[in-house]
Amino acid sequence: MRNIWKSVKRSAAVLAVALAGFSLMPGTALAQPDAPRGAQEAQAGLPVVGGTRAAQGEFPFMVRLSMGCGGALYTQTLVLTAAHCVGGTGANTSITATAGVVDLQSSSAIKVRSTYVYRAPGYNGTGKDWALIKLAQPINLPTLKIAETTAYNNGTFTIAGWGAAVEGGSQQRYLLKATVPFVDDATCKSAYSELVPNEEICAGYNQGGVDTCQGDSGGPMFRKDNAGQWIQVGIVSWGYGCARPGYPGVYTEVSTFASAIKSAAAQIGG
């Protein structure tokens, strides 16, 4: 496991896009033991640092998971999240997915329990950080398509989550959003020697200030495709602290695993 503040997998307290000035909620349950943006996120938790509140309905595919991670609707019965947020593959009814709201305390929130978890085969804490959670019933909201090629692994991305707004902060009540630029593999590798270039993609500002954080793990990093539709390029995974200068956020490169994700979805009946 990576050091909690050094290379924390951003679960429960991980997706923090470091947002100064937002009220924080009391921390919720942290991510499971293998949490990248928070390798010890299982003991930390971050939100989107440097972000602003998302509008109701702006990102209808966003999902909050009860273990303190984020996710996105891959289908109306499957949530795509990070492997470090869940245990092994198998039946699992312990996770609650909350969707349809930016305010987690809203009476309009849709809450659905899990029935099954599929964690990426071979996941051991480095790379391959993706998983699917099957829901007990469909959530009738728009889904987020995933990138199947590297064509969109560039430009500026949107990140969003309910994680901490500052490194070491508490989870958020309201969904926060921010934008971050692509960082090439060579530059990212100079910051993180353990980066897996073919399986991970980096984004962030060299000067820091905006990033995902604890509690954001598993959430999507996305952008518009050539048709102007949202497409998921990354999954919040890990990083050294949150929004630190010279240390961009590290995300699972979705296009690398697109065929595996599609196959897994078909296998578990999503």
PDB file of C-alpha atoms in Angstrom, residues 122 209 258:
ATOM      1  CA  GLY A 122      -4.998  -9.115 -11.533  1.00  0.00           C
ATOM      2  CA  GLY A 209      -4.245  24.143  -6.599  1.00  0.00           C
ATOM      3  CA  ALA A 258     -12.557  -0.551 -22.449  1.00  0.00           C
TER       4      ALA A 258
END
